[in-house]
Amino acid sequence: MKNVTFYLFEQIEQKKLIEPYQLTKANIPTVLEVAFGCQSVRPMSVDILPDEANTRSQQRGGFKGEGYNANNELNRYEALACELAAKYWRLGKRVLIACESLQQAERLDEALWQRSPEQFVPHNLAGEGPKQGAPIELAWPERRGSSPRHLLINLLPQLADFVTVFQEVIDFVPYEEHLKQLARERYKSYRRVGFHLSTATLPT
């Protein structure tokens, strides 16, 4: 069975926003707890993703939501994507992170390199590294990964057109209404191509 897990985000206080990938129990406990398996999973309902959206904001697309900073910092969705990729690599999975641009891929690549030695995870940008790619690969629309992967982590605003080659997908539902609307459209697309949907709620 093909499965998609959506991670649901709620609004958080400004003081809890992610600093430049300094993920510790002190500064972002909810992300670490979810990334290391302390989430509750339940069947997904389309009602979780309401129709209402800010049309003008929706046109911006992507996950440039709360916590986004253009100065090479990660927003909450990007940081969680990195932690989940590391988690599943430790479980023996080969992971593809589908980024919306080269700039986003390079930002995540740099963040993964900044991890401490004991938290190192082998990764590369698509087209770099060994012939079959590192266990974690970062791709974007103009440069796709080519080697088989177990897990897709989607940071694209739309459904990836290669999603059906994966048995397992992770996606995100931001709390901002315009991004929820994009997630709702992806939800319908996943269901249409035969995926089973569930959600993982971040702890409060």
Short mmCIF file of C-alpha atoms in Angstrom, two decimals:
data_model
loop_
_atom_site.label_atom_id
_atom_site.label_comp_id
_atom_site.label_asym_id
_atom_site.label_seq_id
_atom_site.Cartn_x
_atom_site.Cartn_y
_atom_site.Cartn_z
CA MET A 1 0.00 0.00 0.00
CA LYS A 2 1.25 3.49 -0.87
CA ASN A 3 1.14 5.86 2.10
CA VAL A 4 1.35 9.61 2.64
CA THR A 5 1.81 11.14 6.10
CA PHE A 6 0.99 14.83 6.49
CA TYR A 7 2.61 16.67 9.41
CA LEU A 8 0.23 19.32 10.77
CA PHE A 9 1.60 22.64 11.99
CA GLU A 10 -0.15 25.09 14.29
CA GLN A 11 0.73 28.71 14.97
CA ILE A 12 3.54 29.09 17.50
CA GLU A 13 4.98 31.98 19.42
CA GLN A 14 7.70 34.05 17.79
CA LYS A 15 10.24 33.02 20.43
CA LYS A 16 9.88 29.38 19.34
CA LEU A 17 10.82 30.01 15.72
CA ILE A 18 13.79 28.09 14.42
CA GLU A 19 17.18 29.77 14.58
CA PRO A 20 19.66 28.85 11.79
CA TYR A 21 19.24 25.09 12.24
CA GLN A 22 20.14 25.02 15.93
CA LEU A 23 17.76 22.14 16.70
CA THR A 24 18.01 21.25 20.37
CA LYS A 25 15.61 20.28 23.12
CA ALA A 26 16.01 23.82 24.45
CA ASN A 27 14.95 25.81 21.41
CA ILE A 28 12.55 23.62 19.45
CA PRO A 29 11.27 20.66 21.44
CA THR A 30 8.22 20.05 19.30
CA VAL A 31 10.23 19.48 16.13
CA LEU A 32 12.66 17.09 17.79
CA GLU A 33 9.91 15.14 19.53
CA VAL A 34 7.99 14.68 16.30
CA ALA A 35 11.11 13.92 14.25
CA PHE A 36 12.08 11.12 16.59
CA GLY A 37 8.74 9.39 16.62
CA CYS A 38 6.64 10.92 19.40
CA GLN A 39 3.71 11.74 17.14
CA SER A 40 0.17 10.45 17.02
CA VAL A 41 -1.03 9.15 13.67
CA ARG A 42 -4.66 8.92 12.66
CA PRO A 43 -6.64 8.55 9.41
CA MET A 44 -6.77 11.80 7.51
CA SER A 45 -9.93 13.74 6.71
CA VAL A 46 -10.15 16.36 4.01
CA ASP A 47 -11.93 18.51 6.62
CA ILE A 48 -8.56 19.14 8.25
CA LEU A 49 -7.61 21.20 5.21
CA PRO A 50 -10.29 23.90 4.81
CA ASP A 51 -11.21 25.49 1.51
CA GLU A 52 -10.74 29.06 2.71
CA ALA A 53 -7.59 30.70 1.41
CA ASN A 54 -6.09 34.10 0.83
CA THR A 55 -6.07 34.05 -2.97
CA ARG A 56 -3.44 36.71 -3.41
CA SER A 57 -1.08 35.04 -0.93
CA GLN A 58 -1.80 31.61 -2.38
CA GLN A 59 -0.20 32.63 -5.66
CA ARG A 60 3.15 32.89 -3.89
CA GLY A 61 3.23 29.11 -3.44
CA GLY A 62 5.77 26.98 -1.64
CA PHE A 63 6.41 26.71 2.10
CA LYS A 64 7.65 30.26 2.72
CA GLY A 65 5.52 30.51 5.83
CA GLU A 66 6.11 31.39 9.47
CA GLY A 67 9.77 31.23 10.40
CA TYR A 68 11.00 31.78 6.84
CA ASN A 69 14.10 33.93 6.52
CA ALA A 70 15.84 34.53 3.21
CA ASN A 71 19.28 34.74 4.86
CA ASN A 72 20.01 31.04 4.48
CA GLU A 73 17.94 30.04 7.52
CA LEU A 74 15.47 27.17 7.58
CA ASN A 75 11.79 27.56 8.24
CA ARG A 76 10.03 25.01 10.44
CA TYR A 77 8.99 22.78 7.54
CA GLU A 78 12.49 22.66 6.09
CA ALA A 79 14.06 21.92 9.48
CA LEU A 80 11.60 19.11 10.16
CA ALA A 81 12.26 17.71 6.67
CA CYS A 82 15.98 17.51 7.52
CA GLU A 83 15.34 15.79 10.85
CA LEU A 84 12.92 13.29 9.31
CA ALA A 85 15.40 12.51 6.54
CA ALA A 86 18.06 11.80 9.16
CA LYS A 87 15.66 9.66 11.17
CA TYR A 88 14.67 7.50 8.22
CA TRP A 89 18.27 7.16 7.03
CA ARG A 90 19.10 5.72 10.45
CA LEU A 91 16.27 3.24 9.86
CA GLY A 92 17.94 2.12 6.62
CA LYS A 93 15.83 4.13 4.16
CA ARG A 94 17.06 5.98 1.09
CA VAL A 95 15.40 9.39 1.04
CA LEU A 96 14.66 12.00 -1.62
CA ILE A 97 13.81 15.54 -0.49
CA ALA A 98 11.93 17.28 -3.31
CA CYS A 99 12.72 21.00 -3.02
CA GLU A 100 10.95 23.76 -4.91
CA SER A 101 14.16 25.43 -6.13
CA LEU A 102 17.92 25.08 -6.31
CA GLN A 103 18.18 27.80 -3.66
CA GLN A 104 16.07 25.79 -1.22
CA ALA A 105 18.03 22.62 -1.96
CA GLU A 106 21.33 24.40 -1.31
CA ARG A 107 19.96 25.83 1.94
CA LEU A 108 19.02 22.37 3.21
CA ASP A 109 22.31 20.94 1.95
CA GLU A 110 24.24 23.53 3.95
CA ALA A 111 22.10 22.89 7.04
CA LEU A 112 22.79 19.17 6.85
CA TRP A 113 26.53 19.85 6.60
CA GLN A 114 26.32 21.99 9.75
CA ARG A 115 25.14 19.09 11.88
CA SER A 116 27.54 17.97 14.59
CA PRO A 117 29.83 15.01 13.71
CA GLU A 118 27.79 12.57 15.78
CA GLN A 119 24.65 13.63 13.89
CA PHE A 120 26.21 13.49 10.43
CA VAL A 121 24.05 12.08 7.64
CA PRO A 122 25.40 11.26 4.14
CA HIS A 123 23.67 13.45 1.58
CA ASN A 124 24.20 15.26 -1.70
CA LEU A 125 22.52 17.55 -4.19
CA ALA A 126 21.05 15.70 -7.16
CA GLY A 127 23.73 15.11 -9.78
CA GLU A 128 26.56 15.22 -7.26
CA GLY A 129 28.15 12.57 -5.08
CA PRO A 130 28.45 8.85 -5.90
CA LYS A 131 26.92 7.29 -9.01
CA GLN A 132 23.79 6.08 -7.22
CA GLY A 133 23.61 9.15 -5.01
CA ALA A 134 24.02 9.40 -1.25
CA PRO A 135 21.36 7.89 1.04
CA ILE A 136 19.75 11.34 1.31
CA GLU A 137 19.43 13.32 -1.91
CA LEU A 138 18.13 16.85 -2.49
CA ALA A 139 16.38 17.42 -5.81
CA TRP A 140 14.51 20.34 -7.42
CA PRO A 141 12.39 20.66 -10.57
CA GLU A 142 15.33 21.26 -12.91
CA ARG A 143 17.44 18.46 -11.42
CA ARG A 144 15.78 15.22 -10.38
CA GLY A 145 17.27 12.28 -8.59
CA SER A 146 17.67 9.14 -10.68
CA SER A 147 18.37 6.29 -8.26
CA PRO A 148 15.58 4.31 -6.52
CA ARG A 149 14.45 5.67 -3.15
CA HIS A 150 12.23 4.37 -0.36
CA LEU A 151 10.84 7.71 0.88
CA LEU A 152 9.90 11.05 -0.66
CA ILE A 153 9.79 14.15 1.55
CA ASN A 154 7.83 16.74 -0.41
CA LEU A 155 8.55 20.46 -0.09
CA LEU A 156 6.96 21.30 -3.44
CA PRO A 157 3.75 23.38 -3.41
CA GLN A 158 2.18 20.92 -5.86
CA LEU A 159 2.12 17.15 -6.23
CA ALA A 160 5.41 15.87 -7.61
CA ASP A 161 4.74 14.30 -11.01
CA PHE A 162 7.02 11.37 -10.11
CA VAL A 163 5.31 10.62 -6.78
CA THR A 164 3.79 7.32 -7.89
CA VAL A 165 7.20 5.60 -7.95
CA PHE A 166 7.33 5.94 -4.14
CA GLN A 167 5.66 3.69 -1.59
CA GLU A 168 5.99 6.23 1.20
CA VAL A 169 5.67 10.03 1.17
CA ILE A 170 5.91 12.71 3.85
CA ASP A 171 4.21 16.06 3.29
CA PHE A 172 3.32 19.07 5.42
CA VAL A 173 0.22 21.10 6.28
CA PRO A 174 1.28 24.61 7.36
CA TYR A 175 -1.10 26.61 9.55
CA GLU A 176 -1.27 29.59 7.14
CA GLU A 177 -4.53 29.45 5.21
CA HIS A 178 -3.04 29.96 1.74
CA LEU A 179 -0.57 27.12 2.34
CA LYS A 180 -3.30 24.91 3.81
CA GLN A 181 -5.19 25.35 0.55
CA LEU A 182 -2.18 24.14 -1.45
CA ALA A 183 -1.87 21.17 0.92
CA ARG A 184 -5.56 20.41 0.44
CA GLU A 185 -5.05 20.27 -3.31
CA ARG A 186 -2.12 17.90 -2.85
CA TYR A 187 -4.26 15.76 -0.55
CA LYS A 188 -6.88 15.35 -3.27
CA SER A 189 -4.18 14.55 -5.82
CA TYR A 190 -2.56 11.92 -3.59
CA ARG A 191 -5.93 10.27 -3.05
CA ARG A 192 -6.67 10.37 -6.76
CA VAL A 193 -3.49 8.43 -7.60
CA GLY A 194 -4.15 5.78 -4.96
CA PHE A 195 -2.32 6.81 -1.79
CA HIS A 196 -3.60 6.12 1.72
CA LEU A 197 -3.58 9.33 3.78
CA SER A 198 -2.77 9.82 7.48
CA THR A 199 -1.65 12.72 9.65
CA ALA A 200 1.05 13.20 12.28
CA THR A 201 0.25 15.95 14.74
CA LEU A 202 3.03 17.91 16.39
CA PRO A 203 2.88 17.78 20.21
CA THR A 204 1.63 20.89 22.00
#
